[in-house]
Structure formats: C-alpha cells, structure tokens
XYZ file of C-alpha atoms in Angstrom:
529
model
C 111.578 144.856 62.354
C 110.221 141.423 60.145
C 112.732 139.520 58.452
C 111.422 137.435 55.410
C 113.329 133.999 55.662
C 112.272 133.677 51.862
C 115.164 136.551 51.344
C 116.504 137.120 54.390
C 119.601 134.926 55.727
C 118.578 133.317 59.490
C 121.337 134.593 61.662
C 123.538 131.649 62.882
C 123.387 132.995 66.267
C 120.959 135.013 68.423
C 123.710 136.355 71.162
C 121.773 137.501 73.987
C 118.359 138.019 73.079
C 115.371 135.586 74.210
C 114.390 133.478 71.168
C 110.725 133.038 71.271
C 108.888 130.417 69.172
C 105.187 131.628 68.111
C 103.444 134.793 67.389
C 99.990 133.937 69.040
C 98.909 135.779 72.081
C 101.897 133.913 74.535
C 105.026 135.137 72.083
C 103.375 138.941 71.370
C 102.913 139.380 74.933
C 105.999 138.377 75.789
C 107.940 139.769 72.824
C 106.612 143.379 73.647
C 106.937 142.773 77.050
C 111.259 142.184 76.837
C 111.456 144.725 74.390
C 109.938 147.693 76.073
C 112.210 147.300 78.622
C 115.106 147.251 75.698
C 115.559 142.495 76.158
C 116.478 142.364 73.004
C 114.262 139.695 71.443
C 113.962 136.925 67.846
C 110.331 135.873 67.726
C 110.376 133.190 65.310
C 106.936 132.882 63.542
C 106.977 129.581 60.799
C 104.084 131.460 58.738
C 104.070 134.899 56.715
C 103.050 138.802 57.475
C 99.923 139.635 58.567
C 99.603 142.183 55.874
C 99.758 139.296 53.202
C 96.139 138.268 53.374
C 96.641 135.216 51.318
C 99.001 134.519 54.737
C 95.919 133.921 56.911
C 93.566 131.168 56.439
C 92.956 128.179 58.303
C 93.840 124.402 58.404
C 97.704 126.030 56.845
C 99.157 122.181 55.759
C 101.661 122.131 58.206
C 98.677 121.971 60.938
C 97.426 118.726 59.720
C 97.444 115.657 61.757
C 95.731 113.082 62.615
C 92.552 112.488 65.567
C 92.495 109.307 66.062
C 89.372 109.189 68.874
C 87.403 112.362 68.715
C 87.247 114.607 65.946
C 90.004 117.660 66.954
C 88.800 121.460 65.387
C 92.231 122.588 67.350
C 94.558 120.287 64.986
C 93.782 122.657 62.442
C 91.431 124.419 61.664
C 91.252 126.284 65.289
C 95.309 127.103 64.151
C 96.814 129.997 62.422
C 100.094 130.333 60.862
C 100.827 133.323 60.500
C 102.436 136.614 62.502
C 99.332 137.289 65.359
C 98.793 133.267 65.073
C 95.523 132.225 65.958
C 94.625 135.094 67.177
C 93.885 135.896 63.304
C 90.779 133.418 63.968
C 89.188 134.244 67.318
C 86.574 136.866 68.008
C 88.142 138.742 71.024
C 86.391 136.736 73.724
C 88.383 137.776 77.562
C 87.521 136.272 81.075
C 89.594 135.347 83.966
C 90.120 132.063 85.877
C 87.635 131.040 88.804
C 88.969 130.163 92.115
C 87.018 127.413 91.727
C 89.159 126.689 89.009
C 92.557 126.456 90.077
C 91.892 125.122 93.542
C 92.035 121.537 94.223
C 88.802 119.514 94.039
C 89.031 115.600 95.617
C 85.743 115.174 93.060
C 88.422 116.504 90.243
C 91.693 114.058 89.660
C 94.973 116.084 89.007
C 92.963 119.317 89.481
C 94.561 122.145 91.300
C 97.315 124.757 90.591
C 100.720 125.161 92.019
C 99.890 128.747 91.350
C 97.754 130.490 93.602
C 95.003 132.787 92.088
C 95.655 135.729 93.840
C 99.401 135.632 92.567
C 97.868 135.668 88.415
C 95.736 139.051 89.683
C 98.162 141.949 89.254
C 99.363 139.708 86.036
C 95.408 139.638 84.740
C 95.238 143.370 85.046
C 98.214 144.257 83.189
C 96.794 141.935 81.169
C 93.638 143.646 80.565
C 95.831 146.685 80.174
C 97.841 145.274 77.091
C 94.358 143.467 75.668
C 92.627 146.496 75.968
C 90.111 145.134 78.113
C 87.856 147.642 80.918
C 89.057 145.815 83.621
C 86.056 145.782 84.977
C 84.963 142.295 86.204
C 82.960 139.737 84.242
C 80.752 138.929 87.367
C 77.055 140.086 87.106
C 78.098 143.609 89.172
C 78.576 143.984 84.768
C 74.467 144.056 84.276
C 74.085 147.794 86.189
C 76.088 149.114 82.209
C 72.473 147.951 81.028
C 69.778 148.812 83.516
C 67.392 148.687 81.224
C 68.473 144.992 81.069
C 66.913 143.269 84.316
C 68.686 139.487 84.543
C 66.253 136.873 84.962
C 66.519 135.371 88.265
C 68.529 132.084 88.483
C 68.267 130.010 91.461
C 70.851 130.396 93.109
C 71.374 127.370 94.188
C 72.823 125.959 90.592
C 73.557 129.268 88.224
C 75.105 132.395 88.843
C 75.736 134.670 85.920
C 78.939 135.591 84.293
C 80.099 137.769 81.585
C 82.968 137.363 79.193
C 83.847 141.055 77.182
C 85.544 140.926 73.547
C 88.731 143.028 72.783
C 88.189 146.195 70.502
C 90.641 144.196 67.981
C 91.326 140.455 68.794
C 93.402 140.139 65.884
C 97.280 140.993 67.406
C 99.149 140.189 64.033
C 97.285 143.020 63.013
C 97.121 145.369 66.023
C 100.681 145.300 66.471
C 102.266 144.848 63.381
C 103.654 148.513 62.602
C 105.189 148.576 65.718
C 106.967 145.251 65.428
C 107.956 146.659 61.996
C 109.339 149.781 63.426
C 110.721 148.119 66.746
C 114.500 148.284 67.255
C 114.500 145.392 70.243
C 111.712 142.723 68.464
C 112.841 141.396 65.001
C 110.367 138.647 63.028
C 112.128 136.344 61.605
C 109.255 135.328 59.408
C 108.385 132.128 57.964
C 110.704 130.060 60.097
C 109.480 126.921 61.073
C 111.165 124.930 64.000
C 112.266 121.617 63.892
C 113.247 121.203 67.130
C 115.237 122.261 70.551
C 118.899 121.805 70.531
C 120.332 120.649 74.174
C 123.512 120.250 75.507
C 124.476 118.539 79.677
C 120.689 120.136 81.030
C 120.741 123.838 78.964
C 118.988 124.718 76.189
C 121.480 125.769 73.365
C 119.227 126.455 70.141
C 117.107 125.599 67.848
C 117.603 123.500 64.417
C 115.103 126.182 61.884
C 113.471 124.826 58.572
C 113.856 127.635 56.022
C 110.839 128.176 53.013
C 113.152 126.119 50.830
C 113.361 123.299 52.845
C 117.413 123.847 53.719
C 117.364 123.478 57.613
C 120.051 125.329 59.439
C 121.381 126.218 63.631
C 120.975 129.229 65.590
C 122.605 129.414 69.049
C 120.529 130.731 71.623
C 120.830 130.765 75.264
C 117.432 131.393 76.350
C 114.689 129.647 74.079
C 110.536 130.138 75.299
C 108.412 127.841 73.067
C 104.870 130.269 72.989
C 103.474 128.199 70.034
C 100.558 126.599 71.319
C 99.341 123.253 73.108
C 99.321 121.338 70.131
C 103.015 122.903 69.013
C 104.616 122.598 72.228
C 104.474 119.303 72.392
C 105.306 118.066 69.437
C 108.506 120.625 69.576
C 109.305 119.051 72.348
C 108.606 115.844 71.665
C 110.764 116.407 68.366
C 113.496 117.555 69.801
C 113.731 113.723 71.669
C 115.099 110.987 70.438
C 112.873 108.774 71.645
C 109.553 111.086 70.386
C 108.300 111.596 74.249
C 109.963 114.634 75.318
C 112.872 116.990 77.026
C 113.713 117.510 81.022
C 113.100 115.654 83.931
C 109.223 115.604 83.359
C 109.439 114.396 80.496
C 106.789 111.963 80.326
C 104.493 113.953 80.811
C 104.687 115.785 77.790
C 101.493 115.866 75.406
C 99.616 114.405 78.141
C 96.883 115.574 80.038
C 94.978 117.703 77.119
C 91.677 119.078 77.878
C 89.880 121.429 76.008
C 86.033 122.563 76.208
C 84.260 120.447 74.702
C 80.766 122.184 72.904
C 77.604 120.830 72.865
C 73.869 121.823 71.881
C 71.416 119.971 74.229
C 67.940 121.680 74.169
C 66.344 123.339 71.710
C 64.292 126.923 73.722
C 60.992 127.626 72.857
C 60.799 131.049 74.806
C 57.551 132.462 74.974
C 58.937 136.037 73.486
C 61.475 135.751 71.534
C 62.639 139.361 73.365
C 63.454 138.125 77.324
C 66.140 136.194 75.756
C 67.726 137.892 72.600
C 67.644 140.536 74.476
C 69.237 139.979 77.353
C 71.401 136.986 76.552
C 73.428 137.328 73.207
C 76.251 140.319 73.014
C 75.365 143.513 74.802
C 77.710 147.127 73.639
C 77.679 149.948 75.650
C 80.150 152.619 75.601
C 82.757 151.033 73.270
C 83.093 147.762 74.841
C 81.122 143.917 74.082
C 79.781 141.741 76.717
C 78.248 137.807 76.149
C 75.811 137.095 79.268
C 76.408 133.316 80.252
C 74.572 131.047 82.106
C 77.248 130.121 85.167
C 77.161 126.568 86.770
C 77.788 127.931 90.728
C 80.209 126.574 92.613
C 78.015 124.985 95.242
C 76.518 123.490 92.901
C 79.864 121.554 91.309
C 80.850 120.539 95.188
C 77.945 119.024 96.098
C 77.441 116.531 92.548
C 80.610 116.693 92.236
C 80.887 117.836 88.440
C 83.002 120.118 86.117
C 82.833 124.153 85.737
C 80.659 125.129 82.614
C 78.339 127.576 80.846
C 75.516 127.839 78.838
C 74.833 130.406 76.544
C 71.491 130.784 73.989
C 72.422 130.782 70.661
C 70.121 132.861 67.913
C 69.423 131.658 64.759
C 68.194 133.795 61.921
C 67.175 132.137 58.676
C 67.490 135.171 56.766
C 70.932 134.792 54.900
C 71.051 139.500 54.306
C 71.648 139.381 58.330
C 74.573 135.909 58.144
C 75.809 138.137 55.019
C 76.232 141.472 57.459
C 77.725 139.269 60.134
C 80.377 138.389 57.714
C 81.036 141.567 56.664
C 80.929 143.162 59.976
C 83.920 140.081 60.870
C 86.280 140.958 57.911
C 85.922 144.730 58.199
C 87.057 143.975 61.850
C 89.765 142.056 60.306
C 90.874 144.328 57.974
C 90.494 141.447 55.063
C 88.041 141.207 52.365
C 85.630 138.222 52.625
C 85.607 135.577 49.781
C 83.269 136.690 46.843
C 82.497 140.252 48.350
C 79.961 141.429 45.795
C 77.806 138.767 46.880
C 77.959 139.762 50.220
C 77.187 143.120 49.941
C 74.278 141.949 47.254
C 73.040 139.861 49.659
C 73.290 141.829 52.851
C 71.548 144.362 50.878
C 67.876 141.893 50.658
C 68.060 142.686 54.060
C 68.776 146.520 54.870
C 65.348 146.679 57.033
C 66.632 144.238 58.910
C 69.924 145.704 59.041
C 69.138 149.464 60.044
C 67.236 147.967 63.240
C 69.804 146.195 64.096
C 72.606 148.944 63.637
C 69.382 151.385 65.556
C 69.578 148.592 68.772
C 73.248 148.781 68.818
C 74.009 152.286 68.333
C 71.260 153.973 70.557
C 70.591 151.178 73.614
C 73.554 148.703 72.611
C 71.087 146.070 72.126
C 71.328 142.784 69.323
C 69.586 142.071 66.974
C 65.774 142.704 67.321
C 64.782 140.042 64.765
C 63.023 137.371 65.848
C 65.443 133.810 65.012
C 64.250 130.912 63.819
C 65.686 128.739 66.803
C 67.369 129.265 70.298
C 69.874 126.111 71.204
C 70.499 126.087 74.514
C 74.630 125.607 74.287
C 77.066 124.355 77.053
C 80.158 124.959 76.823
C 82.728 122.447 79.981
C 85.525 122.136 81.052
C 87.724 119.311 81.098
C 89.651 117.283 83.926
C 93.255 116.406 82.520
C 93.279 112.439 82.052
C 96.543 110.942 81.063
C 95.475 108.929 78.488
C 93.835 112.274 76.493
C 97.417 113.667 74.463
C 99.055 114.666 71.904
C 101.896 112.563 70.039
C 104.243 112.129 66.854
C 102.070 110.527 64.441
C 103.699 108.889 61.553
C 101.961 110.718 59.201
C 104.240 113.603 58.255
C 104.206 117.615 57.157
C 105.961 119.172 54.342
C 108.927 119.352 55.614
C 109.305 115.219 56.911
C 109.083 115.941 60.303
C 106.251 113.618 62.153
C 102.996 115.294 62.198
C 100.868 115.847 65.489
C 98.376 112.443 66.660
C 95.398 113.690 68.588
C 93.894 111.453 71.711
C 90.836 113.865 72.371
C 87.255 112.492 74.257
C 84.982 112.879 76.673
C 84.269 110.845 79.672
C 81.140 110.272 81.680
C 81.894 113.604 84.378
C 81.070 115.711 81.638
C 78.517 114.161 80.046
C 76.464 114.167 83.866
C 77.808 117.974 83.973
C 76.056 119.324 80.794
C 72.252 117.075 81.322
C 72.539 118.954 85.043
C 72.958 122.093 84.110
C 70.144 121.594 80.761
C 67.260 120.549 83.419
C 68.794 123.423 85.856
C 68.530 125.705 83.397
C 65.066 124.467 81.790
C 63.504 124.682 85.202
C 64.731 127.969 85.921
C 63.540 128.816 82.953
C 60.025 126.770 83.272
C 59.468 128.571 87.070
C 60.285 132.203 85.489
C 57.644 131.764 82.494
C 60.141 133.067 80.128
C 60.063 129.214 77.729
C 59.442 125.582 77.747
C 62.684 123.128 76.843
C 62.460 120.634 74.455
C 66.122 118.002 74.995
C 67.511 117.029 72.422
C 69.097 113.524 71.629
C 72.418 114.193 73.157
C 70.588 114.099 77.037
C 69.576 110.471 76.975
C 71.987 109.295 74.478
C 75.320 109.017 75.534
C 76.263 107.446 71.461
C 73.938 110.805 70.182
C 75.861 113.031 72.605
C 79.506 112.471 71.721
C 78.685 112.507 67.899
C 77.759 115.958 68.440
C 79.753 117.021 70.392
C 82.858 119.752 69.295
C 85.818 121.266 70.963
C 86.155 125.248 71.043
C 89.889 124.786 69.739
C 90.923 125.704 72.749
C 93.450 123.208 73.562
C 95.301 123.025 77.024
C 97.346 121.247 79.414
C 100.149 119.252 76.771
C 103.063 120.498 78.993
C 101.208 121.428 82.539
C 102.597 123.535 85.318
C 104.136 121.721 88.584
C 105.777 122.334 91.685
C 107.361 118.152 91.072
C 109.043 117.122 87.727
C 106.817 113.877 88.592
C 103.473 116.236 88.249
C 104.264 117.854 84.951
C 106.435 119.311 82.243
C 107.381 123.014 84.198
C 108.046 124.681 86.957
C 106.058 127.893 88.250
C 108.522 129.634 86.488
C 107.594 127.865 83.296
C 110.825 126.330 83.412
C 111.442 122.637 82.086
C 112.070 120.601 84.251
C 116.195 120.078 84.672
C 116.794 122.306 81.658
C 118.422 125.402 81.904
C 116.904 128.539 79.196
C 114.331 126.466 78.218
C 110.549 127.774 78.737
C 106.788 126.559 78.105
C 104.466 129.128 77.464
C 100.284 129.245 77.054
C 97.127 127.161 77.336
C 99.604 124.381 77.071
C 100.971 124.595 80.604
C 97.356 125.066 82.607
C 97.127 121.911 84.816
C 93.221 122.647 84.718
C 91.071 125.507 82.981
C 87.720 125.375 84.081
C 85.313 126.957 81.319
C 86.991 130.579 80.241
C 87.996 131.639 77.833
C 91.991 131.297 77.865
C 93.670 133.763 76.197
C 93.065 136.332 78.937
C 95.399 134.368 81.711
C 97.657 132.743 78.450
C 98.791 137.013 78.332
C 98.759 137.286 82.036
C 101.642 134.386 81.890
C 103.598 135.324 79.062
C 103.785 139.244 81.005
C 104.911 137.212 84.066
C 107.135 135.589 82.130
C 108.469 138.605 80.810
C 109.469 139.876 84.065
C 111.561 136.430 85.192
C 113.330 137.244 82.012
C 113.931 140.530 82.303
C 115.525 139.504 85.279
C 113.044 141.524 87.847
C 111.133 139.152 90.598
C 107.311 136.881 89.003
C 105.458 137.952 91.489
C 106.249 140.849 90.949
C 103.737 143.349 88.456
C 105.204 146.921 89.180
C-alpha cells in the first residue's frame, strides 16, 4: 500500500509493525521479506513515488551538506530521496566480499568483521535470488561463458581476474513499486522525513516525522530500523541525541570510520590492437546476463606489500556523440523514464546509426561490447579504504529546508591508498608490456601526491559510519545489527560495514537486510532457510 502524506494523515502509532526508515536496497529488501512472512511493516520514504518521474533526481535539497576536506559525491549527487532510493541512480553491479576483505589484517588498522564470511554465505544466496543475479560466482570461472575470448594471462602473484554481475532491473523502486502498492502487509509512507528517533530507558519508542507542510508529528513504534544509507543513518542517530553524538553504548563511534571507494585514473593505455582489450575488458553479455571483467590485486600481493584490496578496469572512451547519445537513451529506457531533450538525443543517436547497428549485432550475436575504435583507453583504479576514525560524518551548522542540521563530511585519502593504486598500476602496466598488448603512459597522479588528490573521486559507496562490533567499545551495532544498549533500534546498510573491500556494496547490503528480517521474524539470524 502506498500512502502519500501530502494528502493522508500520519498514523499516531505503528502498533506491532516494524518501522523501516528508507526505501533503498536495504529498506525494500527488509520490508518485502518481513511482509512475505506476514509481519506488518511501515516503510518510510522521505521522497515521492517513483511513478512520478519528476521525483527521481540527484542532489535533492534535503541531501545537501558540507564536505570539509576532499569533495564527496556521495553526499549529494550520489543519493536520491524517492521510492527505491539510490538504486534509482545506480547501474546494478553486484559481487560478494572476498575472504581477505572481512579478515583481520595486521597492516590495515581496525580491519576484520565480527561476522564470518561463511555465515553470510546463505544470505548472499538469498540476496542473489532476490536481486535476480545468477549466483554463478564472480571469479575467473565466469570466463568459461565466453569461450571465444580467452583472458589475458596476468602474473598471478600480483593480479587476478574478477567480475561484477549486473542486475537485469537495477532500479528497485521501479521493480517493486506495483507489488508494494498492492501489499496488505507493507505500507509505504511517502514524503515522510524522519527528524529523530525517540528512545526511553534504553529502548526505542518511536520517531519524530516532518510532514510535507513542515509540521512535525510523533509516530509511536517499538521496533525501528534505520535503512537510510551511510550518511543519513549516522545523521539520524546524531540528530536523536541532545549532544549530537549518537545513541547507545557505542555512540562515540557514530559517524566515524567513513569509507568509500576512491576512484582514480592513473595511466593512459595505448593498445597495439584496440580489440584485444575492448573485446575482453568491457561489459560482456551472454544468456541475458551482463558481466564486467576486472583485474584484481591478488591477496598474496596485498599481504606481502601491505596493500589494500583494489581493482583495475579499462575505460574505453568513444568520441562519437551519437554513441554517447545511444548509451543515454538505453539507460533511460531501463529506468523507464524519458531523458532530457529526448528528440535531440534521438537525432544525435541517429548520426551514429552504422556504428550503433554494428554494436547491436556484436551485443546480440556475440555478447560483446562496442566494436568501434576508442579515442582513449584509461586505466582506472577502484580501491578500498581502511577505517579511520577521523574520516567521518558530523552535524553541520548549516540546516536543511526543515531546519535540521545537515551532514558535514570529512573524507580524505591517505598514503596507503596512494601506494596501493600506484603499485597496482605498475603491475598492470608491466603485464601489458610483457604480453605485448599495449604501452602505458603514466599520468601525473602516479608521481605527484597533490595531483593524485586533486583527481581522485569517491564512488558514492559510503560505508562504516555505524560499524558493526561485538563490543560497543569498538562500534555502534552488534552482529544482530541492533544498536548497542537500545532495544528495538536496529541499523542496516553499508553503514554497518567494518570494512568494505572494493566490492560494490549492494549485494552485501541486501544479504544483511534479509538476515535482519529473519531475526525480526523471530527466526535464527544465521539460518537462511
């Protein structure tokens, strides 16, 4: 059921319903799982209905904030307040974390999950099913699905192959909207902006909700889950505390240990035959599935050289504007929206009709990507970050449209990230030369730290701001995702990750949400069946 608070009243009491704040990947997965078990859910979304195309956008005014160190895309451009949340902006890449990502690493401070990766395995299986991902893995075995494209023989001491797999329908608000509208167990409250969590005597008692007209109302609730993303989860906990620190016994950790995936281009690749890389290391298609091949930094190299987990991809740029227009039209079609300047985009795409036809043939008949000569090929690195307490989210002096303090984000990159990207770049370059595939021209970021920091960007994959820990001295939530010392208040999403590797986070987020649903249903959280 969809209820728009612009025209309907907010209930005063949630009764026995689980109240979930945020309708992104975590919120929708949690709500639909609970609803399927017959548990009543109120799913609160600050934005509007995804069916209203004007509601889908970047940089919503309520997502504003202050970045006081490096620029941070995940603060504004990387978030959306609409049914489906940020999934209405993403492309749907999924992969599991690796063993090394969750293990304690002596060279990575504060690393290690309190939850073994094996325990997440069954929930990954369920998450892949829920997200319509094949479940066939993300390692080099996936090359067998493309027998005509043998992979390059990287030096296995330093480099390995990995894949991400794309969802068929990445926009979860679009995908689940009609089912949610028809549900008798899940009620979605649209335009319901949460101002703070109410607690009393160590337990959640409800929420303060700002209505579209700016008035505030109380919603009594005994079971509350924050599923609003790493920035907003931390901000809501801080807004809920008179001192602006957070809630619970681990409140001092709230907002700290912010991590993202720094992205940087470190070199230009000059292929001898552009088809060798372009045929293999862009998106591959087979049997209705899309795979993105990656070059992964081998765990052995990470351990021997004290590096972070990281991956390299080859970004192929094509100068023809018609090809870019075609790509934008395809993305809009998948989102079921009309792109800005539709007629102009169609006319521009038509100028590349022969190239588009060749590309369509390659994709449909051979599962391969665009076959046109690229204007540039860049080596782009994606790297994890170590959890550092001084990278953080705090409340700003600036306020949003409701008069609430905005988020102030301090995001930095340190020497370990620089060293990881530079070593990975040189190992890839060495192998490309050894294999006779390409020459490599290093960019200024490879030698100049200031140039590195001026060109790095975040992937809008924030994590770690309400980290999971057994002991509240080390984190905000326990392995059951309940806030330490606050009964009935849980947090789910990338914000609970102690570390995130370089993996796209959504699959792990959904796995954790489904595991939390099992606990809230009263079943053992470690059992997926």
